[in-house]
Structures are given as structure tokens and as C-alpha cells.
């Protein structure tokens, strides 16, 4: 993770309402370096896209939020952040299994089952993104899910191996900042092309710009 400050904060919590909310409140009270992270064993009010809740048993999964300052990204191009984190999750999981796909706009699938979700909250100032809080819920070690959840799966269920959360967090951060630095070097089209190749498509579903 090149160019990240050694002063970036890593907060580890046993429990919080949501890591996004915790990081947002922390940012109101102090300056945080880019790459700061809040990780929780359990979220009492975990959120997904469109206000959906995120269910996770305590300590089993990787639940965290990441702070970046993407001031070079115009506000009207903010979806590139979603593309980068989606690709970072996919590239991380590709090291453990096949058949990982990105389901537009904010889910990661293994075959036809959801393994991760993303919630991005951008703070805008005019045409500039002042900061972006990227929340991720990645099913790692959970083996039993509520029946009302239609299609969840965890990496442990796929690989039959218990996963190290800290190790996977480190891998994911490296993958993210590799792509993010690439964007800063002008590799936007490369990222967009890779994203389109990795989209999940089923029953005539296609993603449109």
C-alpha cells in the first residue's frame, strides 16, 4: 500500500451500529489520514445499498469502512469509486476461488450467490468529492444464514477452510490502492474495461452507463 501515511488510523471495535457511521463521526472530531479504517466484529445496524440491512453473525465476517480523499475525481464521475472497490474485492477473492463476479451496482457474487456488499457515502463540496467512506461487508466464515436471506454464501462455505480476517483485509487494501493509484495515474479506461468484463449477467441482465 504505497504512499499511505504511517499515521493513518486503524480502529478495531467489538460492536458498533455501523462502521460507516462510526467513521463519519470520527471524521467530524479529528483529521484522519487517507487509508484510515474502522473494523468491527459486529454491526447492530449494518446497512446496504438502498437502505437494506446487512446481516452478519458476530466475529465471523469482515465488516469495515475505509476513508479516502478522492478530490481529483469529479462529483459526476463518483461511480468510479464503486468500480474500484468492486474490482478490489473480486481480485482478492480470485486468489481463493473462481466464479467471482460483480453484480451492479454494489454486490459481489460467487456464481449465483451473494458474498459481499458495498455501501459508499461521498461528501460533496460543489463539484468536488471531499471524502469518501467505503463500507464493505464480506462473508468470510459464517456457515449458517437466516432463511429469509435469498442467496448468501461465505468464503468458508466455498473453500471449506476458515479464513483469516486480518490477512484478507490486508490483501483487499493492497488491491484497492493498486487500482486507486492507477486511476490517479490516468488509467481510468483500463479500470472501466476490467469492470465491464467482470460484471455478473443473468436472465438478460445488462449494465448500462
mmCIF file of C-alpha atoms in Angstrom:
data_model
loop_
_atom_site.group_PDB
_atom_site.id
_atom_site.type_symbol
_atom_site.label_atom_id
_atom_site.label_comp_id
_atom_site.label_asym_id
_atom_site.label_seq_id
_atom_site.Cartn_x
_atom_site.Cartn_y
_atom_site.Cartn_z
ATOM 1 C CA UNK A 1 0.000 0.000 0.000
ATOM 2 C CA UNK A 2 2.339 2.701 -1.263
ATOM 3 C CA UNK A 3 2.060 6.350 -0.294
ATOM 4 C CA UNK A 4 -0.198 5.691 2.698
ATOM 5 C CA UNK A 5 0.671 7.653 5.815
ATOM 6 C CA UNK A 6 2.003 5.723 8.776
ATOM 7 C CA UNK A 7 -0.328 7.947 10.825
ATOM 8 C CA UNK A 8 -3.479 6.510 9.279
ATOM 9 C CA UNK A 9 -5.835 5.274 11.951
ATOM 10 C CA UNK A 10 -6.990 1.667 12.295
ATOM 11 C CA UNK A 11 -9.877 1.339 14.751
ATOM 12 C CA UNK A 12 -10.975 -2.126 15.855
ATOM 13 C CA UNK A 13 -14.350 -2.468 17.558
ATOM 14 C CA UNK A 14 -16.163 -5.412 19.062
ATOM 15 C CA UNK A 15 -19.511 -3.815 18.239
ATOM 16 C CA UNK A 16 -20.906 -0.655 16.663
ATOM 17 C CA UNK A 17 -24.100 0.430 14.912
ATOM 18 C CA UNK A 18 -22.269 0.653 11.597
ATOM 19 C CA UNK A 19 -18.642 1.176 10.664
ATOM 20 C CA UNK A 20 -19.634 3.861 8.139
ATOM 21 C CA UNK A 21 -21.455 5.861 10.808
ATOM 22 C CA UNK A 22 -18.601 5.425 13.295
ATOM 23 C CA UNK A 23 -16.020 6.604 10.765
ATOM 24 C CA UNK A 24 -18.214 9.556 9.792
ATOM 25 C CA UNK A 25 -18.497 10.680 13.415
ATOM 26 C CA UNK A 26 -14.770 10.216 13.959
ATOM 27 C CA UNK A 27 -14.051 12.384 10.931
ATOM 28 C CA UNK A 28 -16.142 15.182 12.420
ATOM 29 C CA UNK A 29 -13.927 15.345 15.516
ATOM 30 C CA UNK A 30 -10.418 14.842 14.111
ATOM 31 C CA UNK A 31 -8.386 14.799 10.923
ATOM 32 C CA UNK A 32 -7.865 11.290 9.610
ATOM 33 C CA UNK A 33 -5.253 10.285 7.081
ATOM 34 C CA UNK A 34 -6.311 8.647 3.838
ATOM 35 C CA UNK A 35 -6.468 4.893 4.251
ATOM 36 C CA UNK A 36 -7.833 5.052 7.796
ATOM 37 C CA UNK A 37 -10.075 2.080 8.575
ATOM 38 C CA UNK A 38 -12.750 1.107 11.091
ATOM 39 C CA UNK A 39 -13.218 -2.652 11.545
ATOM 40 C CA UNK A 40 -15.966 -4.246 13.658
ATOM 41 C CA UNK A 41 -16.757 -7.768 14.792
ATOM 42 C CA UNK A 42 -20.467 -6.949 14.778
ATOM 43 C CA UNK A 43 -22.774 -4.208 13.495
ATOM 44 C CA UNK A 44 -26.117 -3.667 15.193
ATOM 45 C CA UNK A 45 -27.422 -1.546 12.314
ATOM 46 C CA UNK A 46 -25.352 -2.591 9.344
ATOM 47 C CA UNK A 47 -26.629 -1.065 6.123
ATOM 48 C CA UNK A 48 -26.501 -1.985 2.485
ATOM 49 C CA UNK A 49 -27.470 -0.244 -0.716
ATOM 50 C CA UNK A 50 -30.919 1.416 -0.826
ATOM 51 C CA UNK A 51 -31.233 1.236 2.970
ATOM 52 C CA UNK A 52 -31.216 -2.553 3.103
ATOM 53 C CA UNK A 53 -29.891 -4.141 6.292
ATOM 54 C CA UNK A 54 -26.767 -6.300 6.335
ATOM 55 C CA UNK A 55 -26.906 -9.446 8.462
ATOM 56 C CA UNK A 56 -23.741 -10.953 9.938
ATOM 57 C CA UNK A 57 -23.071 -13.213 12.912
ATOM 58 C CA UNK A 58 -20.641 -11.775 15.449
ATOM 59 C CA UNK A 59 -16.971 -12.189 14.642
ATOM 60 C CA UNK A 60 -17.456 -14.326 11.545
ATOM 61 C CA UNK A 61 -17.201 -11.838 8.707
ATOM 62 C CA UNK A 62 -15.120 -8.893 7.545
ATOM 63 C CA UNK A 63 -17.024 -5.678 8.278
ATOM 64 C CA UNK A 64 -15.104 -2.457 7.743
ATOM 65 C CA UNK A 65 -15.115 1.069 6.376
ATOM 66 C CA UNK A 66 -12.282 2.794 4.536
ATOM 67 C CA UNK A 67 -11.652 6.542 4.190
ATOM 68 C CA UNK A 68 -10.230 8.169 1.066
ATOM 69 C CA UNK A 69 -9.977 11.755 -0.180
ATOM 70 C CA UNK A 70 -10.655 11.435 -3.921
ATOM 71 C CA UNK A 71 -10.580 15.168 -4.657
ATOM 72 C CA UNK A 72 -9.257 14.507 -8.169
ATOM 73 C CA UNK A 73 -12.464 12.618 -9.077
ATOM 74 C CA UNK A 74 -15.259 14.947 -10.298
ATOM 75 C CA UNK A 75 -18.511 14.513 -8.390
ATOM 76 C CA UNK A 76 -20.309 13.482 -11.582
ATOM 77 C CA UNK A 77 -17.846 10.584 -12.009
ATOM 78 C CA UNK A 78 -18.119 9.274 -8.449
ATOM 79 C CA UNK A 79 -19.252 5.786 -9.534
ATOM 80 C CA UNK A 80 -15.624 5.037 -10.455
ATOM 81 C CA UNK A 81 -15.052 4.565 -6.706
ATOM 82 C CA UNK A 82 -17.620 1.758 -6.706
ATOM 83 C CA UNK A 83 -15.895 0.190 -9.697
ATOM 84 C CA UNK A 84 -12.520 0.262 -7.961
ATOM 85 C CA UNK A 85 -13.673 -1.270 -4.669
ATOM 86 C CA UNK A 86 -15.752 -3.878 -6.526
ATOM 87 C CA UNK A 87 -12.719 -4.894 -8.562
ATOM 88 C CA UNK A 88 -10.541 -4.913 -5.448
ATOM 89 C CA UNK A 89 -12.911 -7.337 -3.706
ATOM 90 C CA UNK A 90 -13.144 -9.528 -6.799
ATOM 91 C CA UNK A 91 -9.362 -9.566 -7.279
ATOM 92 C CA UNK A 92 -8.919 -10.509 -3.623
ATOM 93 C CA UNK A 93 -11.448 -13.339 -3.761
ATOM 94 C CA UNK A 94 -9.996 -14.572 -7.058
ATOM 95 C CA UNK A 95 -6.967 -15.658 -5.026
ATOM 96 C CA UNK A 96 -9.177 -18.191 -3.208
ATOM 97 C CA UNK A 97 -11.833 -19.311 -5.686
ATOM 98 C CA UNK A 98 -13.206 -18.991 -9.218
ATOM 99 C CA UNK A 99 -16.564 -17.666 -10.461
ATOM 100 C CA UNK A 100 -16.485 -14.312 -8.639
ATOM 101 C CA UNK A 101 -18.495 -11.622 -10.428
ATOM 102 C CA UNK A 102 -19.612 -8.043 -9.797
ATOM 103 C CA UNK A 103 -23.376 -7.535 -9.690
ATOM 104 C CA UNK A 104 -24.253 -3.924 -10.458
ATOM 105 C CA UNK A 105 -24.327 -1.682 -8.588
ATOM 106 C CA UNK A 106 -22.900 -2.763 -5.236
ATOM 107 C CA UNK A 107 -22.791 -6.542 -4.757
ATOM 108 C CA UNK A 108 -20.192 -9.239 -5.295
ATOM 109 C CA UNK A 109 -21.375 -12.718 -6.250
ATOM 110 C CA UNK A 110 -19.928 -16.216 -6.309
ATOM 111 C CA UNK A 111 -21.872 -17.986 -9.041
ATOM 112 C CA UNK A 112 -25.496 -17.002 -8.208
ATOM 113 C CA UNK A 113 -24.916 -16.269 -4.523
ATOM 114 C CA UNK A 114 -24.032 -13.037 -2.769
ATOM 115 C CA UNK A 115 -20.732 -12.983 -0.901
ATOM 116 C CA UNK A 116 -20.212 -9.238 -0.350
ATOM 117 C CA UNK A 117 -21.966 -5.888 -0.366
ATOM 118 C CA UNK A 118 -20.716 -2.317 -0.587
ATOM 119 C CA UNK A 119 -22.090 0.969 0.741
ATOM 120 C CA UNK A 120 -20.287 4.149 -0.351
ATOM 121 C CA UNK A 121 -21.078 7.525 1.186
ATOM 122 C CA UNK A 122 -19.495 10.529 -0.518
ATOM 123 C CA UNK A 123 -19.239 14.001 0.989
ATOM 124 C CA UNK A 124 -19.521 16.543 -1.822
ATOM 125 C CA UNK A 125 -18.453 20.174 -1.962
ATOM 126 C CA UNK A 126 -19.712 21.596 -5.219
ATOM 127 C CA UNK A 127 -18.133 19.543 -7.994
ATOM 128 C CA UNK A 128 -15.536 18.007 -5.678
ATOM 129 C CA UNK A 129 -15.684 14.818 -3.590
ATOM 130 C CA UNK A 130 -14.219 15.954 -0.268
ATOM 131 C CA UNK A 131 -14.108 12.461 1.163
ATOM 132 C CA UNK A 132 -15.491 9.029 0.534
ATOM 133 C CA UNK A 133 -16.357 6.440 3.168
ATOM 134 C CA UNK A 134 -16.429 2.963 1.657
ATOM 135 C CA UNK A 135 -18.262 0.368 3.731
ATOM 136 C CA UNK A 136 -17.792 -3.323 2.996
ATOM 137 C CA UNK A 137 -19.457 -6.444 4.324
ATOM 138 C CA UNK A 138 -17.663 -9.585 3.173
ATOM 139 C CA UNK A 139 -18.948 -13.007 4.209
ATOM 140 C CA UNK A 140 -15.861 -14.920 5.309
ATOM 141 C CA UNK A 141 -16.561 -17.547 7.965
ATOM 142 C CA UNK A 142 -20.321 -17.556 8.534
ATOM 143 C CA UNK A 143 -21.797 -21.011 7.933
ATOM 144 C CA UNK A 144 -25.472 -20.550 8.811
ATOM 145 C CA UNK A 145 -27.630 -17.742 7.410
ATOM 146 C CA UNK A 146 -31.255 -16.811 8.183
ATOM 147 C CA UNK A 147 -33.678 -18.499 5.770
ATOM 148 C CA UNK A 148 -35.159 -15.148 4.740
ATOM 149 C CA UNK A 149 -31.881 -14.186 3.063
ATOM 150 C CA UNK A 150 -32.316 -15.427 -0.508
ATOM 151 C CA UNK A 151 -28.829 -16.336 -1.689
ATOM 152 C CA UNK A 152 -25.929 -15.687 0.742
ATOM 153 C CA UNK A 153 -22.646 -17.569 0.781
ATOM 154 C CA UNK A 154 -19.348 -17.214 2.635
ATOM 155 C CA UNK A 155 -15.793 -17.861 1.541
ATOM 156 C CA UNK A 156 -15.525 -20.594 4.162
ATOM 157 C CA UNK A 157 -18.537 -22.377 2.657
ATOM 158 C CA UNK A 158 -16.905 -22.183 -0.773
ATOM 159 C CA UNK A 159 -13.408 -23.271 0.260
ATOM 160 C CA UNK A 160 -14.211 -25.445 3.319
ATOM 161 C CA UNK A 161 -11.451 -23.511 5.105
ATOM 162 C CA UNK A 162 -11.635 -20.987 7.942
ATOM 163 C CA UNK A 163 -10.379 -17.613 6.746
ATOM 164 C CA UNK A 164 -8.080 -15.112 8.483
ATOM 165 C CA UNK A 165 -9.907 -11.772 8.531
ATOM 166 C CA UNK A 166 -6.806 -9.632 9.041
ATOM 167 C CA UNK A 167 -4.979 -11.345 6.205
ATOM 168 C CA UNK A 168 -7.865 -10.826 3.795
ATOM 169 C CA UNK A 169 -8.302 -7.206 4.898
ATOM 170 C CA UNK A 170 -4.625 -6.608 4.106
ATOM 171 C CA UNK A 171 -4.989 -8.246 0.686
ATOM 172 C CA UNK A 172 -8.097 -6.226 -0.081
ATOM 173 C CA UNK A 173 -6.487 -2.926 0.906
ATOM 174 C CA UNK A 174 -3.493 -3.664 -1.316
ATOM 175 C CA UNK A 175 -5.761 -4.486 -4.260
ATOM 176 C CA UNK A 176 -7.805 -1.329 -3.693
ATOM 177 C CA UNK A 177 -4.865 1.054 -3.544
ATOM 178 C CA UNK A 178 -3.217 -0.595 -6.540
ATOM 179 C CA UNK A 179 -6.310 0.302 -8.575
ATOM 180 C CA UNK A 180 -6.794 3.690 -6.905
ATOM 181 C CA UNK A 181 -3.204 4.747 -7.656
ATOM 182 C CA UNK A 182 -3.733 3.511 -11.196
ATOM 183 C CA UNK A 183 -6.719 5.818 -11.519
ATOM 184 C CA UNK A 184 -4.590 8.708 -10.262
ATOM 185 C CA UNK A 185 -2.043 7.871 -12.973
ATOM 186 C CA UNK A 186 -4.733 8.166 -15.633
ATOM 187 C CA UNK A 187 -5.737 4.508 -16.009
ATOM 188 C CA UNK A 188 -9.481 5.132 -15.796
ATOM 189 C CA UNK A 189 -10.288 3.368 -19.066
ATOM 190 C CA UNK A 190 -8.344 0.269 -18.021
ATOM 191 C CA UNK A 191 -10.400 0.120 -14.808
ATOM 192 C CA UNK A 192 -13.689 0.620 -16.648
ATOM 193 C CA UNK A 193 -12.847 -2.072 -19.198
ATOM 194 C CA UNK A 194 -11.924 -4.574 -16.483
ATOM 195 C CA UNK A 195 -15.114 -3.749 -14.575
ATOM 196 C CA UNK A 196 -17.300 -4.405 -17.616
ATOM 197 C CA UNK A 197 -15.591 -7.743 -18.233
ATOM 198 C CA UNK A 198 -16.256 -8.844 -14.658
ATOM 199 C CA UNK A 199 -19.963 -7.973 -14.463
ATOM 200 C CA UNK A 200 -22.441 -10.644 -13.433
ATOM 201 C CA UNK A 201 -25.104 -11.147 -16.112
ATOM 202 C CA UNK A 202 -28.112 -13.429 -15.834
ATOM 203 C CA UNK A 203 -31.611 -13.623 -17.387
ATOM 204 C CA UNK A 204 -30.833 -10.936 -19.929
ATOM 205 C CA UNK A 205 -29.488 -8.521 -17.299
ATOM 206 C CA UNK A 206 -27.013 -5.973 -18.611
ATOM 207 C CA UNK A 207 -25.381 -2.937 -17.082
ATOM 208 C CA UNK A 208 -25.826 0.396 -18.834
ATOM 209 C CA UNK A 209 -23.864 3.643 -18.494
#
